[in-house]
Tab-separated table of C-alpha atoms in Angstrom:
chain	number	residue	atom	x	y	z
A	266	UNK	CA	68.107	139.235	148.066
A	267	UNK	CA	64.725	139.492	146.900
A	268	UNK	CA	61.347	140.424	149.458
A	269	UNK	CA	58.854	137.952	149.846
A	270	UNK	CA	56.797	140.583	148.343
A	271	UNK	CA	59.168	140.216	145.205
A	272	UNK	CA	59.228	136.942	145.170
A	273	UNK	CA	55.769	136.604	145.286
A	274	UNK	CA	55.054	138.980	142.508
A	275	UNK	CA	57.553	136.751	140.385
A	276	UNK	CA	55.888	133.669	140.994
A	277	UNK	CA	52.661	135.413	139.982
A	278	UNK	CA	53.976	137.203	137.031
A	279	UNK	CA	56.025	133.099	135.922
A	280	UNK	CA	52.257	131.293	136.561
A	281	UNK	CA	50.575	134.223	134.289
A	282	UNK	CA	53.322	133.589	131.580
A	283	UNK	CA	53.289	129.747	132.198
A	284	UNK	CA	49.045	130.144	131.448
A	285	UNK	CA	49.403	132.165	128.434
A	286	UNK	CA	51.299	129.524	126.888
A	287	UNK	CA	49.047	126.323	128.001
A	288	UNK	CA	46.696	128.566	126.186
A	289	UNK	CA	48.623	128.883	123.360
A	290	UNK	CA	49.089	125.521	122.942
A	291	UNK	CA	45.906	124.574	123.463
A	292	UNK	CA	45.140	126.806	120.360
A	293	UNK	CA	47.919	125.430	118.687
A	294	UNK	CA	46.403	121.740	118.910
A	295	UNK	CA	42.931	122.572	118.070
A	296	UNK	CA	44.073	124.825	114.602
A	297	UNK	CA	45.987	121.775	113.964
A	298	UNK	CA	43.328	119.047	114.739
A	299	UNK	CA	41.518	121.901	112.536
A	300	UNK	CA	43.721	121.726	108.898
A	301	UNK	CA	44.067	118.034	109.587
A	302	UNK	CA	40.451	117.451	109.850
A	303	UNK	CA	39.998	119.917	107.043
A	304	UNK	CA	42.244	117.804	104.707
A	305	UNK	CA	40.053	114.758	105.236
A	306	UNK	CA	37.254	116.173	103.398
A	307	UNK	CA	33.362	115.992	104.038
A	308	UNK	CA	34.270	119.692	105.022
A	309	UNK	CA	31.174	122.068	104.346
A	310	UNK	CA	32.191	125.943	102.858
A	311	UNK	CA	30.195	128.560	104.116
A	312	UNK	CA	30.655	132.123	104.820
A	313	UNK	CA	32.375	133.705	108.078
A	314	UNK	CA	29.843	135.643	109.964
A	315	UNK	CA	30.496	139.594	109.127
A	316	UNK	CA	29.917	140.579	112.315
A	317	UNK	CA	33.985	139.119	112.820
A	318	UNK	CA	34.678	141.600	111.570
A	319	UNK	CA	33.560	144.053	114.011
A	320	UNK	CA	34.469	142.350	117.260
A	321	UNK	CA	38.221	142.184	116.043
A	322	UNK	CA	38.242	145.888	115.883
A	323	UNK	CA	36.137	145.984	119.191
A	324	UNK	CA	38.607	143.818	121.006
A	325	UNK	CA	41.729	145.645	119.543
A	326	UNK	CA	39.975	149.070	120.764
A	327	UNK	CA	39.878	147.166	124.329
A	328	UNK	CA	43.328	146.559	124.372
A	329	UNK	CA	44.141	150.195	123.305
A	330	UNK	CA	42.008	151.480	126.525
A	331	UNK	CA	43.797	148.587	128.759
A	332	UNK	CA	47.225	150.239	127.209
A	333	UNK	CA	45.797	153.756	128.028
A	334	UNK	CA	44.817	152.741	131.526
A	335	UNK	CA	47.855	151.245	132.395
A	336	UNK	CA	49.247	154.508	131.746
A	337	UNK	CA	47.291	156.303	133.782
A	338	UNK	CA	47.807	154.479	136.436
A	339	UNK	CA	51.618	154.841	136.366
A	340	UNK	CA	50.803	158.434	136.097
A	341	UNK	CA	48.218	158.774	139.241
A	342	UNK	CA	45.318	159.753	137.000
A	343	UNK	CA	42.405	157.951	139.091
A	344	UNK	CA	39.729	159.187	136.913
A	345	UNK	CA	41.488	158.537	133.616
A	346	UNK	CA	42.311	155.014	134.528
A	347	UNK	CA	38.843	154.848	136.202
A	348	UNK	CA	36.986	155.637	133.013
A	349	UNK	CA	39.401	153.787	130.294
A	350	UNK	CA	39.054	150.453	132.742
A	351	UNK	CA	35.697	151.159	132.167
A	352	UNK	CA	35.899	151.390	128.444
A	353	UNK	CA	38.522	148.329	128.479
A	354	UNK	CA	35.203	146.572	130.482
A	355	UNK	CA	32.453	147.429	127.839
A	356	UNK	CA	34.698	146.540	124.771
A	357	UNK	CA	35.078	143.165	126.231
A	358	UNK	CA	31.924	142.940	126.805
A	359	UNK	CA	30.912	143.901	123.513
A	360	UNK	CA	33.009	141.497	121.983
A	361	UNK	CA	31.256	138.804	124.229
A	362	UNK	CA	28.408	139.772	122.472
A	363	UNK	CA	29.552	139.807	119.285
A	364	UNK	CA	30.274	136.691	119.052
A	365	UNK	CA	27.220	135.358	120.482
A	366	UNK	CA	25.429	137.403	117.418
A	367	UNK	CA	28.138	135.410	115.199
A	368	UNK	CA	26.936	132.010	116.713
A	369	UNK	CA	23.495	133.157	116.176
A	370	UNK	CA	24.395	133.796	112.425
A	371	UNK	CA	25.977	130.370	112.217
A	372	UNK	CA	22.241	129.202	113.226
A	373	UNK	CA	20.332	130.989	111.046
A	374	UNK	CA	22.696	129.916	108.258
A	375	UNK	CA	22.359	126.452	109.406
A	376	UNK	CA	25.622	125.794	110.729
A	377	UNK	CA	25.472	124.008	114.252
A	378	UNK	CA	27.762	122.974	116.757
A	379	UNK	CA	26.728	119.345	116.171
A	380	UNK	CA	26.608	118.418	112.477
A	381	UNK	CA	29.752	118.624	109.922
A	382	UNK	CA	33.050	119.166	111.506
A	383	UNK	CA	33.852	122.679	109.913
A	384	UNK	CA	30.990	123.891	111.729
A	385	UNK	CA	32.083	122.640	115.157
A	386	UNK	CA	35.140	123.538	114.558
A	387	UNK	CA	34.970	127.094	114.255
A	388	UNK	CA	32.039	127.116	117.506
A	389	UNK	CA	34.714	125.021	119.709
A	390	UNK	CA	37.453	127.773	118.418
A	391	UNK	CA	35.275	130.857	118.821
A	392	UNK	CA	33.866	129.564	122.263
A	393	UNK	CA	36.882	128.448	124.180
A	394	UNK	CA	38.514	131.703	123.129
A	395	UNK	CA	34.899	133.341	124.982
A	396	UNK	CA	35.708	131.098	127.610
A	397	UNK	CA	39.458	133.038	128.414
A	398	UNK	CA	38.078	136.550	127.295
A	399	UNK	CA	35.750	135.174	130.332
A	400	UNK	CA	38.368	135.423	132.950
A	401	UNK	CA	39.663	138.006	131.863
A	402	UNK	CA	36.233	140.290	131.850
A	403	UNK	CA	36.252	139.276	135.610
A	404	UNK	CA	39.849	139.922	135.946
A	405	UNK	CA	39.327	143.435	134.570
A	406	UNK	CA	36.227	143.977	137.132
A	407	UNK	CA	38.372	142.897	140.052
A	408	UNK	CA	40.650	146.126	138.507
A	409	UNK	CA	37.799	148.251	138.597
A	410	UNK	CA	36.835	147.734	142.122
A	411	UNK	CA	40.082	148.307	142.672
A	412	UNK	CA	40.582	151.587	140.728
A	413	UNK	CA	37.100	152.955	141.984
A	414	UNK	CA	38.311	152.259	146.115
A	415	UNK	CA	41.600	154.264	145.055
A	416	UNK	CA	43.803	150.944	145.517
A	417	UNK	CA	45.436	151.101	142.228
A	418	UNK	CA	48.445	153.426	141.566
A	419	UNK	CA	52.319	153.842	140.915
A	420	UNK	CA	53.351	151.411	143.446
A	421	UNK	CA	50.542	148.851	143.053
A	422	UNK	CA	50.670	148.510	139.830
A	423	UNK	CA	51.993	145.122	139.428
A	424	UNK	CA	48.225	143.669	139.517
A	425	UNK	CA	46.826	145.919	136.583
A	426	UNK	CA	49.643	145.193	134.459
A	427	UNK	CA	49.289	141.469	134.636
A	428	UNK	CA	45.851	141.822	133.584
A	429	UNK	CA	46.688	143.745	130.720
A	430	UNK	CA	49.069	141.131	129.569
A	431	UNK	CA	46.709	138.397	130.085
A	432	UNK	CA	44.181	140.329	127.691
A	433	UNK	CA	46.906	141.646	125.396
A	434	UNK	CA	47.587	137.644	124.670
A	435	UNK	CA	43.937	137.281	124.529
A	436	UNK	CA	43.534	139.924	121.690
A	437	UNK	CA	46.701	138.703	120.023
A	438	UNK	CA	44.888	135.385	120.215
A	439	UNK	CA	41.794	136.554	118.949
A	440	UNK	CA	43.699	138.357	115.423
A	441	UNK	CA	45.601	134.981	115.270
A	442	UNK	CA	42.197	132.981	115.292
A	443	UNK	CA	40.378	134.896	112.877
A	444	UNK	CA	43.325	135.526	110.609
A	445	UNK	CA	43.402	131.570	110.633
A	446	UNK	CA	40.219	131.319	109.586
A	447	UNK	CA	39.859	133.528	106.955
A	448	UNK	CA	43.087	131.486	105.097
A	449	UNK	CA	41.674	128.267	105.956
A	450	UNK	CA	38.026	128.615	105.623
């Protein structure tokens, strides 16, 4: 028979899976809405902003370090997982700003939220995919109060690993995204 601790950590771990894939789906409409759209025409061509290029590899880093800290938590190696939680922080915070250098590209280049749908498209993609990287930047800050107070270890684990599936899905998310628009832009 399970522990109410158990149980609870299986209720969490079921409403962390059962979010990943409302935000799958959610994806999944809007790349949809996106081809559909697409094949209507009055669709206007520019060029991807290069700097796409760079917060993939920033973001995939990020989920390397979250890999690494998990790790070192299992393995009671407080400053390791103290200092690659950092790292995990930074990246994602990097990326963050990545993107906003991407939107300002889009400007410069005069492609606007508000104007032909391709543009919109790829600012409503890019954003709401800020939006979960969002809650997960403060999900990986509640970790590194955690670490830095000592609370995170072998046996407490369960948190930091939920985390780092919520942000693995966000980086798997994130290569899915920009894969799709690279083929479909």
């Amino acid at each position: 028979m399970p522990t109410p601790d158990e149980k609870s950590a299986n209720a969490q771990q079921m409403l962390l899976w059962l979010y990943i894939g409302s935000m799958v789906m959610i994806f999944a409409g809007l790349t949809s809405a996106y081809l559909v759209r697409r094949a209507e025409g009055n669709w206007m061509e520019f060029e991807l902003p290069r700097v796409l290029w760079a917060t993939t590899t920033v973001i995939l880093l990020s989920s390397a370090t979250l890999h690494l800290a998990v790790q070192a938590a299992r393995r009671q190696q407080v400053e390791r997982l103290q200092a690659l939680l950092g790292r995990s922080l930074l990246l994602g915070i990097g990326f963050l700003f990545g993107q906003v250098i991407a939107w300002q590209n889009l400007v410069v280049n005069k492609v606007f939220l508000v104007g032909n749908p391709s543009g919109s498209f790829l600012y409503i993609l890019t954003g709401m995919h800020a939006l979960h990287l969002v809650a997960g930047l403060v999900a990986l800050a509640v970790m590194m109060v955690q670490a830095v107070r000592l609370r995170i270890g072998p046996e407490r684990i369960r948190g930091l690993e939920q985390v780092a599936l919520f942000w693995h899905a966000l980086d798997f998310l994130w290569c899915f995204l920009f894969l799709f628009l690279l083929v479909n832009h």
